[in-house]
């Protein structure tokens, strides 16, 4: 689903209003920006706005309609306004918790006296009482586009009070990266981030890209659904999975204009399924650094809300934020937990899970922005078949327990990571003893052996590692049946990562 620009949004909004859609619910955090752009676009003389503090007011005037602070009185007053009036109710979601207000709103929009007057509810939260579910249309106001952010930056640079001593040392590419760093922020968040760059040292330079990125990390984190994950893992942090690495390296430059000119589509994403502890999440982090793209961790379980429509709205917000940050990696860890029960048709939420997941699947199929999805799963039988069919994701990879060469590589990675690589361990012999161990279990063997050596105040020895191996019962033993079932499932359905 291509992300709408602000002008496209208002074009769609105008179409609805001209088509006699009398009740529209706009979801946005940017109340003031919406109102200003709405007035600019429509240039209508009879725009009113309401709040629980100021009551009903004509746009651009301080004149208050007396006794309209009460929402029912405000709704009663609408029919006395000019016939072409548009009334914007701000933060009306809390008011809709009052059944009498809901009843009054239903009566107003159903009344022929309303005529061509229109009502817009403006709120950062989508709350739809069941009585209004079929009576309104929901729109999501888009975040600022690259062009809007570029104009904002230019405005700040040229009008800043200290512009005489504000030096701009950005190259055209660095300027593009700075503006890209602000994508996903609201207009005011971007404004604050840019001004912070100026205040720092009266210079706008390449180092300010990190300043803006930090602001974006904060904004993404506050969404509640996404986490801006600062990955440190590189390709060399991942042992084995050479076939997957080849696949990823072949697509590392696919998000470029050169690839587009060649006729290539943007890669959509992959599903990594397999044995627990074999590095699926580690791979997601490594891709971020391999492709030099930001990593967003998406907790899909958090999108589910208690109000009608809120879960679907939350999913759209998460998608919109990811698209605004694009190009990026969207990491959905253990996706089966978010859709548990759907594969077998067992849900007790009135279809909310199905609608939310349908929104996600449709986006996977239709998305235009360069968002590469990395979904991980341990229990494939809990995934709906719609997710794993071709077209939504590029490939499904099965990540199995590491073979002997891979175990040797993983062991050496963890010894080096913990500054134990200078000791002369026979990693080939140790790898043979680690048969059936996952990457996470190999790491824990190293840690357990180091604890013993540290406690005895000596250097790590090979015998410590051997003892730790002998004291560990790997998942290949405790979950043998489940692992065999995973391997059987993957034979004709997934590519081997190794």
CSV table of C-alpha atoms in Angstrom, one decimal:
chain,number,residue,atom,x,y,z
A,1,UNK,CA,0.0,0.0,0.0
A,2,UNK,CA,1.7,3.2,-1.2
A,3,UNK,CA,2.0,5.8,1.6
A,4,UNK,CA,-0.1,8.9,0.8
A,5,UNK,CA,1.4,12.3,0.6
A,6,UNK,CA,-0.3,15.1,2.5
A,7,UNK,CA,-1.8,16.5,-0.7
A,8,UNK,CA,-3.1,13.0,-1.7
A,9,UNK,CA,-4.6,12.6,1.8
A,10,UNK,CA,-6.5,15.8,1.5
A,11,UNK,CA,-7.5,14.9,-2.1
A,12,UNK,CA,-9.1,11.7,-0.8
A,13,UNK,CA,-10.6,13.6,2.1
A,14,UNK,CA,-12.2,16.1,-0.3
A,15,UNK,CA,-13.6,13.3,-2.4
A,16,UNK,CA,-15.3,11.8,0.7
A,17,UNK,CA,-16.7,15.2,1.8
A,18,UNK,CA,-17.9,15.9,-1.7
A,19,UNK,CA,-19.5,12.5,-1.8
A,20,UNK,CA,-21.6,13.3,1.3
A,21,UNK,CA,-19.6,11.3,3.8
A,22,UNK,CA,-20.9,13.2,6.9
A,23,UNK,CA,-18.7,11.7,9.6
A,24,UNK,CA,-14.9,11.2,9.2
A,25,UNK,CA,-12.5,10.1,11.9
A,26,UNK,CA,-8.9,11.3,11.3
A,27,UNK,CA,-6.2,9.6,13.4
A,28,UNK,CA,-3.1,11.8,14.0
A,29,UNK,CA,-0.8,13.2,16.6
A,30,UNK,CA,-0.4,16.4,14.5
A,31,UNK,CA,-3.6,18.3,15.4
A,32,UNK,CA,-2.3,21.8,14.5
A,33,UNK,CA,-0.6,20.7,11.3
A,34,UNK,CA,-3.8,18.9,10.2
A,35,UNK,CA,-5.9,22.0,10.9
A,36,UNK,CA,-3.5,24.4,9.1
A,37,UNK,CA,-3.1,22.2,6.1
A,38,UNK,CA,-6.9,21.5,6.0
A,39,UNK,CA,-7.7,25.2,5.9
A,40,UNK,CA,-5.0,25.8,3.2
A,41,UNK,CA,-6.3,23.0,1.0
A,42,UNK,CA,-10.0,23.6,1.3
A,43,UNK,CA,-10.0,27.4,1.7
A,44,UNK,CA,-13.6,27.0,3.0
A,45,UNK,CA,-15.1,30.0,4.7
A,46,UNK,CA,-17.1,28.0,7.2
A,47,UNK,CA,-14.7,25.7,9.1
A,48,UNK,CA,-15.3,25.4,12.8
A,49,UNK,CA,-13.4,23.5,15.5
A,50,UNK,CA,-14.4,22.3,18.9
A,51,UNK,CA,-12.5,21.4,22.1
A,52,UNK,CA,-13.7,20.5,25.6
A,53,UNK,CA,-12.0,23.7,26.8
A,54,UNK,CA,-13.0,26.3,24.2
A,55,UNK,CA,-16.2,24.9,22.8
A,56,UNK,CA,-17.2,25.6,19.2
A,57,UNK,CA,-15.2,28.3,17.4
A,58,UNK,CA,-14.9,29.6,13.8
A,59,UNK,CA,-11.5,28.9,12.3
A,60,UNK,CA,-9.1,31.8,12.8
A,61,UNK,CA,-11.3,33.7,15.2
A,62,UNK,CA,-11.5,33.8,19.0
A,63,UNK,CA,-15.3,34.2,19.0
A,64,UNK,CA,-16.7,31.3,21.1
A,65,UNK,CA,-20.2,30.0,20.6
A,66,UNK,CA,-21.6,30.3,24.1
A,67,UNK,CA,-22.6,27.1,25.9
A,68,UNK,CA,-21.0,24.8,23.4
A,69,UNK,CA,-18.3,23.4,25.7
A,70,UNK,CA,-20.7,20.6,26.5
A,71,UNK,CA,-20.5,18.2,23.5
A,72,UNK,CA,-24.2,17.6,23.3
A,73,UNK,CA,-24.8,21.4,23.1
A,74,UNK,CA,-22.1,21.6,20.4
A,75,UNK,CA,-23.8,18.9,18.4
A,76,UNK,CA,-27.1,20.7,18.8
A,77,UNK,CA,-25.6,23.9,17.5
A,78,UNK,CA,-24.2,22.4,14.3
A,79,UNK,CA,-27.6,22.5,12.5
A,80,UNK,CA,-27.7,26.2,13.0
A,81,UNK,CA,-24.4,26.8,11.2
A,82,UNK,CA,-24.1,27.6,7.5
A,83,UNK,CA,-25.1,24.7,5.3
A,84,UNK,CA,-21.6,24.2,3.9
A,85,UNK,CA,-19.9,24.1,7.4
A,86,UNK,CA,-17.3,21.6,8.3
A,87,UNK,CA,-16.9,21.0,12.1
A,88,UNK,CA,-13.7,19.5,13.5
A,89,UNK,CA,-14.0,17.9,17.0
A,90,UNK,CA,-10.6,17.7,18.7
A,91,UNK,CA,-9.8,14.9,21.1
A,92,UNK,CA,-13.3,13.6,20.8
A,93,UNK,CA,-12.4,10.0,21.6
A,94,UNK,CA,-12.7,10.5,25.4
A,95,UNK,CA,-16.1,12.2,24.9
A,96,UNK,CA,-17.3,9.1,22.9
A,97,UNK,CA,-17.1,7.0,26.0
A,98,UNK,CA,-20.3,8.8,27.1
A,99,UNK,CA,-23.3,6.9,25.7
A,100,UNK,CA,-25.5,10.0,25.6
A,101,UNK,CA,-23.0,11.8,23.4
A,102,UNK,CA,-22.8,8.7,21.0
A,103,UNK,CA,-26.6,8.7,20.9
A,104,UNK,CA,-26.7,12.4,20.1
A,105,UNK,CA,-24.1,12.1,17.4
A,106,UNK,CA,-26.0,9.3,15.7
A,107,UNK,CA,-29.2,11.4,15.7
A,108,UNK,CA,-27.4,14.4,14.2
A,109,UNK,CA,-25.8,12.5,11.3
A,110,UNK,CA,-29.0,10.7,10.6
A,111,UNK,CA,-31.1,13.8,10.6
A,112,UNK,CA,-32.0,15.4,7.2
A,113,UNK,CA,-31.7,18.8,8.9
A,114,UNK,CA,-27.9,18.2,8.9
A,115,UNK,CA,-27.9,18.8,5.2
A,116,UNK,CA,-24.4,19.3,3.6
A,117,UNK,CA,-22.7,20.0,7.0
A,118,UNK,CA,-19.9,17.6,7.8
A,119,UNK,CA,-18.3,16.4,11.0
A,120,UNK,CA,-14.6,15.4,11.4
A,121,UNK,CA,-13.3,13.8,14.6
A,122,UNK,CA,-9.6,14.5,15.1
A,123,UNK,CA,-7.7,12.3,17.6
A,124,UNK,CA,-4.4,10.6,18.2
A,125,UNK,CA,-6.4,7.5,19.3
A,126,UNK,CA,-8.9,5.5,17.4
A,127,UNK,CA,-11.9,4.7,19.6
A,128,UNK,CA,-15.1,3.7,17.8
A,129,UNK,CA,-18.1,2.8,19.9
A,130,UNK,CA,-20.0,-0.2,18.4
A,131,UNK,CA,-23.0,2.1,17.7
A,132,UNK,CA,-20.9,4.2,15.3
A,133,UNK,CA,-18.9,1.4,13.6
A,134,UNK,CA,-21.0,1.6,10.4
A,135,UNK,CA,-21.5,5.3,10.4
A,136,UNK,CA,-18.0,6.7,10.0
A,137,UNK,CA,-14.9,6.5,7.8
A,138,UNK,CA,-11.4,6.3,9.3
A,139,UNK,CA,-8.4,8.1,7.7
A,140,UNK,CA,-4.8,8.2,8.9
A,141,UNK,CA,-3.1,11.6,8.4
A,142,UNK,CA,0.4,10.9,7.0
A,143,UNK,CA,3.6,12.0,8.5
A,144,UNK,CA,5.7,14.7,6.7
A,145,UNK,CA,7.2,13.6,3.4
A,146,UNK,CA,10.8,14.0,2.4
A,147,UNK,CA,9.8,17.1,0.4
A,148,UNK,CA,8.0,18.7,3.4
A,149,UNK,CA,11.0,18.0,5.7
A,150,UNK,CA,13.3,19.4,3.1
A,151,UNK,CA,11.2,22.6,3.0
A,152,UNK,CA,11.2,22.7,6.8
A,153,UNK,CA,15.0,22.5,7.0
A,154,UNK,CA,15.4,25.2,4.4
A,155,UNK,CA,13.0,27.4,6.3
A,156,UNK,CA,14.9,27.0,9.5
A,157,UNK,CA,18.3,27.6,7.9
A,158,UNK,CA,17.2,30.8,6.2
A,159,UNK,CA,15.1,32.2,9.1
A,160,UNK,CA,17.2,31.1,12.1
A,161,UNK,CA,18.0,34.1,14.4
A,162,UNK,CA,21.7,33.2,14.3
A,163,UNK,CA,21.9,32.4,10.6
A,164,UNK,CA,24.8,34.8,10.0
A,165,UNK,CA,27.0,32.5,12.1
A,166,UNK,CA,25.3,29.2,11.3
A,167,UNK,CA,27.6,27.3,9.0
A,168,UNK,CA,26.1,24.6,6.7
A,169,UNK,CA,28.9,22.1,5.7
A,170,UNK,CA,26.6,19.3,4.5
A,171,UNK,CA,27.2,17.8,1.1
A,172,UNK,CA,24.1,17.1,-1.0
A,173,UNK,CA,24.3,13.4,0.0
A,174,UNK,CA,24.7,14.3,3.7
A,175,UNK,CA,21.8,16.6,3.5
A,176,UNK,CA,19.7,13.8,2.0
A,177,UNK,CA,20.8,11.5,4.8
A,178,UNK,CA,19.9,14.2,7.4
A,179,UNK,CA,16.4,14.6,6.0
A,180,UNK,CA,16.0,10.8,5.7
A,181,UNK,CA,17.0,10.5,9.4
A,182,UNK,CA,14.0,12.8,10.2
A,183,UNK,CA,11.5,10.7,8.2
A,184,UNK,CA,9.0,9.0,10.6
A,185,UNK,CA,9.0,12.1,12.9
A,186,UNK,CA,6.0,14.5,13.3
A,187,UNK,CA,6.5,18.0,11.9
A,188,UNK,CA,7.2,19.4,15.4
A,189,UNK,CA,9.5,16.5,16.3
A,190,UNK,CA,11.5,17.1,13.2
A,191,UNK,CA,11.5,20.9,13.8
A,192,UNK,CA,12.9,20.3,17.4
A,193,UNK,CA,15.6,17.9,16.1
A,194,UNK,CA,16.8,20.3,13.4
A,195,UNK,CA,16.9,23.2,15.8
A,196,UNK,CA,18.8,21.1,18.3
A,197,UNK,CA,21.4,20.6,15.5
A,198,UNK,CA,21.8,24.4,15.2
A,199,UNK,CA,21.9,25.1,18.9
A,200,UNK,CA,24.7,22.5,19.4
A,201,UNK,CA,27.5,24.4,17.8
A,202,UNK,CA,25.9,26.8,15.3
A,203,UNK,CA,26.9,24.4,12.5
A,204,UNK,CA,24.9,22.0,10.4
A,205,UNK,CA,27.2,19.2,9.5
A,206,UNK,CA,27.3,15.4,8.9
A,207,UNK,CA,27.6,14.7,12.7
A,208,UNK,CA,24.1,16.1,13.1
A,209,UNK,CA,22.7,13.1,11.3
A,210,UNK,CA,23.2,11.2,14.6
A,211,UNK,CA,21.4,13.9,16.5
A,212,UNK,CA,18.3,13.5,14.4
A,213,UNK,CA,18.5,9.7,14.5
A,214,UNK,CA,18.5,9.8,18.3
A,215,UNK,CA,15.3,11.9,18.2
A,216,UNK,CA,13.8,9.3,15.9
A,217,UNK,CA,14.8,6.5,18.2
A,218,UNK,CA,12.9,8.2,20.9
A,219,UNK,CA,9.9,8.8,18.7
A,220,UNK,CA,9.8,5.2,17.5
A,221,UNK,CA,10.2,3.9,21.0
A,222,UNK,CA,7.3,6.0,22.3
A,223,UNK,CA,5.0,4.4,19.7
A,224,UNK,CA,4.8,1.4,21.9
A,225,UNK,CA,4.8,-1.0,19.0
A,226,UNK,CA,8.2,-0.5,17.5
A,227,UNK,CA,11.7,-0.3,18.9
A,228,UNK,CA,14.6,1.4,17.1
A,229,UNK,CA,17.2,-1.4,17.6
A,230,UNK,CA,20.9,-0.4,17.5
A,231,UNK,CA,22.4,-3.6,16.2
A,232,UNK,CA,26.1,-4.2,16.7
A,233,UNK,CA,26.2,-7.6,15.1
A,234,UNK,CA,28.1,-8.0,11.8
A,235,UNK,CA,28.0,-10.8,9.2
A,236,UNK,CA,31.1,-12.2,10.9
A,237,UNK,CA,29.1,-12.4,14.2
A,238,UNK,CA,27.0,-15.2,12.6
A,239,UNK,CA,28.5,-18.6,12.3
A,240,UNK,CA,27.4,-20.9,9.5
A,241,UNK,CA,24.3,-20.3,7.4
A,242,UNK,CA,26.4,-19.7,4.3
A,243,UNK,CA,23.6,-20.2,1.8
A,244,UNK,CA,21.5,-17.6,3.6
A,245,UNK,CA,24.6,-15.2,3.6
A,246,UNK,CA,25.0,-15.7,-0.1
A,247,UNK,CA,21.3,-14.9,-0.7
A,248,UNK,CA,21.5,-11.8,1.5
A,249,UNK,CA,24.8,-10.5,-0.1
A,250,UNK,CA,23.2,-10.9,-3.6
A,251,UNK,CA,20.4,-8.5,-2.5
A,252,UNK,CA,22.5,-6.1,-0.5
A,253,UNK,CA,22.5,-3.4,-3.3
A,254,UNK,CA,18.9,-4.1,-4.4
A,255,UNK,CA,17.5,-1.0,-2.7
A,256,UNK,CA,19.3,1.4,-5.1
A,257,UNK,CA,18.2,3.4,-8.2
A,258,UNK,CA,20.7,1.3,-10.2
A,259,UNK,CA,18.7,-1.9,-9.3
A,260,UNK,CA,15.4,-0.2,-10.1
A,261,UNK,CA,16.8,0.9,-13.5
A,262,UNK,CA,17.9,-2.7,-14.1
A,263,UNK,CA,14.2,-3.7,-13.6
A,264,UNK,CA,14.5,-5.3,-10.1
A,265,UNK,CA,11.8,-4.9,-7.4
A,266,UNK,CA,12.8,-4.2,-3.8
A,267,UNK,CA,13.3,-7.4,-1.8
A,268,UNK,CA,10.2,-8.0,0.4
A,269,UNK,CA,11.5,-10.1,3.2
A,270,UNK,CA,12.2,-13.5,4.6
A,271,UNK,CA,10.8,-15.9,7.1
A,272,UNK,CA,13.5,-17.6,9.2
A,273,UNK,CA,12.1,-20.7,10.9
A,274,UNK,CA,13.8,-23.5,12.7
A,275,UNK,CA,15.3,-24.7,15.9
A,276,UNK,CA,15.4,-22.4,18.9
A,277,UNK,CA,18.8,-20.8,19.7
A,278,UNK,CA,20.2,-21.2,16.2
A,279,UNK,CA,20.7,-17.5,15.5
A,280,UNK,CA,17.5,-16.4,13.8
A,281,UNK,CA,17.3,-13.2,15.8
A,282,UNK,CA,21.1,-12.7,15.4
A,283,UNK,CA,20.7,-12.9,11.7
A,284,UNK,CA,18.0,-10.2,11.7
A,285,UNK,CA,20.4,-7.9,13.6
A,286,UNK,CA,23.3,-8.7,11.3
A,287,UNK,CA,21.3,-7.9,8.1
A,288,UNK,CA,20.9,-4.3,9.5
A,289,UNK,CA,24.7,-3.8,9.4
A,290,UNK,CA,25.2,-5.9,6.2
A,291,UNK,CA,22.9,-3.6,4.3
A,292,UNK,CA,23.6,-0.4,6.3
A,293,UNK,CA,19.9,0.0,7.1
A,294,UNK,CA,18.2,0.9,10.4
A,295,UNK,CA,16.5,-2.0,12.3
A,296,UNK,CA,13.0,-1.7,13.8
A,297,UNK,CA,11.8,-4.4,16.1
A,298,UNK,CA,8.1,-4.9,15.8
A,299,UNK,CA,6.2,-6.3,18.8
A,300,UNK,CA,3.1,-7.3,17.0
A,301,UNK,CA,1.4,-8.5,20.2
A,302,UNK,CA,1.3,-4.9,21.4
A,303,UNK,CA,-1.0,-3.6,18.7
A,304,UNK,CA,-4.0,-5.3,20.1
A,305,UNK,CA,-6.2,-2.8,22.0
A,306,UNK,CA,-9.5,-3.0,23.9
A,307,UNK,CA,-11.5,-0.6,21.7
A,308,UNK,CA,-13.3,-1.5,18.5
A,309,UNK,CA,-11.0,-0.6,15.6
A,310,UNK,CA,-8.0,0.3,17.8
A,311,UNK,CA,-6.0,-2.8,17.0
A,312,UNK,CA,-6.4,-2.2,13.2
A,313,UNK,CA,-5.4,1.4,13.7
A,314,UNK,CA,-2.4,0.5,15.8
A,315,UNK,CA,-1.2,-1.9,13.0
A,316,UNK,CA,-1.6,0.9,10.4
A,317,UNK,CA,0.4,3.3,12.7
A,318,UNK,CA,3.2,0.7,13.0
A,319,UNK,CA,3.2,0.2,9.3
A,320,UNK,CA,3.1,3.9,8.6
A,321,UNK,CA,6.1,4.5,11.0
A,322,UNK,CA,8.1,1.7,9.4
A,323,UNK,CA,7.4,3.1,5.9
A,324,UNK,CA,8.3,6.6,7.0
A,325,UNK,CA,11.7,5.3,8.4
A,326,UNK,CA,12.3,3.3,5.1
A,327,UNK,CA,14.6,2.1,3.9
A,328,UNK,CA,14.8,-0.1,6.9
A,329,UNK,CA,14.6,-3.7,8.3
A,330,UNK,CA,11.4,-4.6,10.1
A,331,UNK,CA,12.2,-7.5,12.5
A,332,UNK,CA,9.1,-9.5,13.7
A,333,UNK,CA,10.5,-11.9,16.3
A,334,UNK,CA,8.6,-15.1,17.0
A,335,UNK,CA,5.7,-14.1,14.8
A,336,UNK,CA,3.8,-17.2,15.6
A,337,UNK,CA,3.1,-15.9,19.1
A,338,UNK,CA,1.2,-12.9,17.7
A,339,UNK,CA,-1.0,-15.0,15.5
A,340,UNK,CA,-1.4,-18.1,17.7
A,341,UNK,CA,-4.6,-19.9,17.0
A,342,UNK,CA,-5.2,-18.4,13.6
A,343,UNK,CA,-3.6,-21.3,11.7
A,344,UNK,CA,-6.2,-23.6,13.3
A,345,UNK,CA,-9.0,-21.1,13.1
A,346,UNK,CA,-9.2,-20.9,16.9
A,347,UNK,CA,-9.7,-17.3,18.2
A,348,UNK,CA,-12.0,-15.8,20.7
A,349,UNK,CA,-11.6,-12.1,19.9
A,350,UNK,CA,-14.5,-11.6,17.5
A,351,UNK,CA,-12.2,-11.7,14.5
A,352,UNK,CA,-9.9,-8.9,15.6
A,353,UNK,CA,-6.8,-11.0,15.2
A,354,UNK,CA,-7.8,-12.0,11.7
A,355,UNK,CA,-8.5,-8.4,10.6
A,356,UNK,CA,-5.2,-7.1,12.1
A,357,UNK,CA,-3.2,-9.9,10.5
A,358,UNK,CA,-5.0,-9.4,7.2
A,359,UNK,CA,-3.9,-5.7,7.3
A,360,UNK,CA,-0.3,-6.9,7.8
A,361,UNK,CA,-0.6,-9.5,5.0
A,362,UNK,CA,-2.1,-7.0,2.5
A,363,UNK,CA,0.7,-4.6,3.3
A,364,UNK,CA,3.3,-7.3,2.7
A,365,UNK,CA,1.7,-8.1,-0.7
A,366,UNK,CA,1.3,-4.5,-1.8
A,367,UNK,CA,4.0,-2.4,-0.1
A,368,UNK,CA,5.9,0.0,-2.2
A,369,UNK,CA,8.3,1.4,0.3
A,370,UNK,CA,11.7,-0.3,0.9
A,371,UNK,CA,10.9,-2.1,4.1
A,372,UNK,CA,12.5,-5.5,4.3
A,373,UNK,CA,10.7,-7.8,6.7
A,374,UNK,CA,12.6,-10.4,8.7
A,375,UNK,CA,10.1,-12.6,10.5
A,376,UNK,CA,11.3,-15.4,12.8
A,377,UNK,CA,9.4,-18.5,14.0
A,378,UNK,CA,10.1,-21.6,16.1
A,379,UNK,CA,6.7,-23.3,15.7
A,380,UNK,CA,5.7,-23.4,12.0
A,381,UNK,CA,2.4,-25.2,12.7
A,382,UNK,CA,1.1,-22.1,14.4
A,383,UNK,CA,1.6,-19.9,11.3
A,384,UNK,CA,-1.4,-19.2,9.0
A,385,UNK,CA,-0.7,-20.6,5.5
A,386,UNK,CA,-1.4,-17.1,4.0
A,387,UNK,CA,1.9,-15.9,5.5
A,388,UNK,CA,4.1,-18.6,4.0
A,389,UNK,CA,2.8,-18.5,0.5
A,390,UNK,CA,5.1,-17.0,-2.2
A,391,UNK,CA,4.5,-13.4,-3.1
A,392,UNK,CA,4.3,-12.0,0.4
A,393,UNK,CA,7.8,-12.8,1.4
A,394,UNK,CA,10.7,-13.6,-1.0
A,395,UNK,CA,11.9,-16.8,0.7
A,396,UNK,CA,11.5,-19.2,3.7
A,397,UNK,CA,14.8,-20.4,5.2
A,398,UNK,CA,15.1,-23.3,7.6
A,399,UNK,CA,17.8,-22.7,10.2
A,400,UNK,CA,18.9,-26.1,11.5
A,401,UNK,CA,21.4,-27.1,14.3
A,402,UNK,CA,24.9,-26.3,13.1
A,403,UNK,CA,27.0,-29.0,11.5
A,404,UNK,CA,30.6,-29.7,12.7
A,405,UNK,CA,32.3,-27.0,10.7
A,406,UNK,CA,29.7,-24.5,11.7
A,407,UNK,CA,30.0,-25.5,15.3
A,408,UNK,CA,33.7,-24.9,15.1
A,409,UNK,CA,33.1,-21.4,13.6
A,410,UNK,CA,30.4,-20.6,16.2
A,411,UNK,CA,32.7,-21.7,19.1
A,412,UNK,CA,35.6,-19.6,17.7
A,413,UNK,CA,33.3,-16.5,17.4
A,414,UNK,CA,32.2,-16.8,21.1
A,415,UNK,CA,35.8,-17.4,22.3
A,416,UNK,CA,36.9,-14.3,20.4
A,417,UNK,CA,33.9,-12.3,21.6
A,418,UNK,CA,34.9,-13.0,25.2
A,419,UNK,CA,38.6,-12.4,24.7
A,420,UNK,CA,39.6,-16.1,25.0
A,421,UNK,CA,40.8,-16.7,21.4
A,422,UNK,CA,44.5,-16.3,22.2
A,423,UNK,CA,44.5,-19.6,24.2
A,424,UNK,CA,45.4,-22.6,22.1
A,425,UNK,CA,42.1,-24.5,22.1
A,426,UNK,CA,41.6,-27.4,19.7
A,427,UNK,CA,38.3,-26.1,18.4
A,428,UNK,CA,37.9,-29.0,15.9
A,429,UNK,CA,37.9,-31.5,18.8
A,430,UNK,CA,35.6,-29.4,20.8
A,431,UNK,CA,33.2,-29.0,17.9
A,432,UNK,CA,33.0,-32.7,17.5
A,433,UNK,CA,32.0,-33.0,21.2
A,434,UNK,CA,29.3,-30.3,20.6
A,435,UNK,CA,27.3,-32.4,18.3
A,436,UNK,CA,23.6,-31.5,18.6
A,437,UNK,CA,24.2,-28.2,20.3
A,438,UNK,CA,22.7,-24.9,19.0
A,439,UNK,CA,24.6,-21.7,18.7
A,440,UNK,CA,23.0,-20.3,21.9
A,441,UNK,CA,24.0,-23.5,23.8
A,442,UNK,CA,27.6,-23.3,22.5
A,443,UNK,CA,27.7,-19.7,23.8
A,444,UNK,CA,26.4,-20.8,27.2
A,445,UNK,CA,29.1,-23.6,27.3
A,446,UNK,CA,31.8,-20.9,26.9
A,447,UNK,CA,30.2,-18.7,29.6
A,448,UNK,CA,29.8,-21.6,32.0
A,449,UNK,CA,33.5,-22.6,31.5
A,450,UNK,CA,34.6,-19.0,32.0
A,451,UNK,CA,32.7,-18.7,35.3
A,452,UNK,CA,34.5,-21.8,36.6
A,453,UNK,CA,37.9,-20.4,35.6
A,454,UNK,CA,37.2,-17.0,37.0
A,455,UNK,CA,36.0,-18.5,40.3
A,456,UNK,CA,39.2,-20.4,40.6
A,457,UNK,CA,41.3,-17.3,39.6
A,458,UNK,CA,43.0,-18.8,36.6
A,459,UNK,CA,42.9,-18.7,32.8
A,460,UNK,CA,40.3,-20.6,30.9
A,461,UNK,CA,41.4,-24.2,29.9
A,462,UNK,CA,40.2,-26.6,27.4
A,463,UNK,CA,39.1,-29.0,30.2
A,464,UNK,CA,36.7,-26.4,31.5
A,465,UNK,CA,35.0,-26.3,28.1
A,466,UNK,CA,34.8,-30.1,28.0
A,467,UNK,CA,33.3,-30.3,31.5
A,468,UNK,CA,30.7,-27.6,30.5
A,469,UNK,CA,29.8,-29.6,27.4
A,470,UNK,CA,29.3,-32.8,29.5
A,471,UNK,CA,27.1,-31.0,32.0
A,472,UNK,CA,24.8,-29.6,29.4
A,473,UNK,CA,21.7,-31.3,27.9
A,474,UNK,CA,21.0,-29.7,24.5
A,475,UNK,CA,17.6,-29.2,23.0
A,476,UNK,CA,18.4,-31.8,20.4
A,477,UNK,CA,18.0,-34.3,23.3
A,478,UNK,CA,15.2,-32.7,25.2
A,479,UNK,CA,13.1,-31.7,22.2
A,480,UNK,CA,14.2,-34.4,19.7
A,481,UNK,CA,10.6,-35.1,18.4
A,482,UNK,CA,9.8,-31.4,17.8
A,483,UNK,CA,13.1,-30.9,15.9
A,484,UNK,CA,12.6,-33.9,13.7
A,485,UNK,CA,9.1,-32.6,12.9
A,486,UNK,CA,10.5,-29.2,11.9
A,487,UNK,CA,13.1,-30.9,9.7
A,488,UNK,CA,10.4,-33.0,8.0
A,489,UNK,CA,8.2,-30.0,7.4
A,490,UNK,CA,11.0,-28.0,5.8
A,491,UNK,CA,12.1,-30.6,3.3
A,492,UNK,CA,9.8,-29.4,0.5
A,493,UNK,CA,8.7,-26.1,1.9
A,494,UNK,CA,11.9,-24.1,2.8
A,495,UNK,CA,15.4,-23.5,1.7
A,496,UNK,CA,18.3,-24.6,3.9
A,497,UNK,CA,20.2,-21.7,5.4
A,498,UNK,CA,23.3,-23.9,5.5
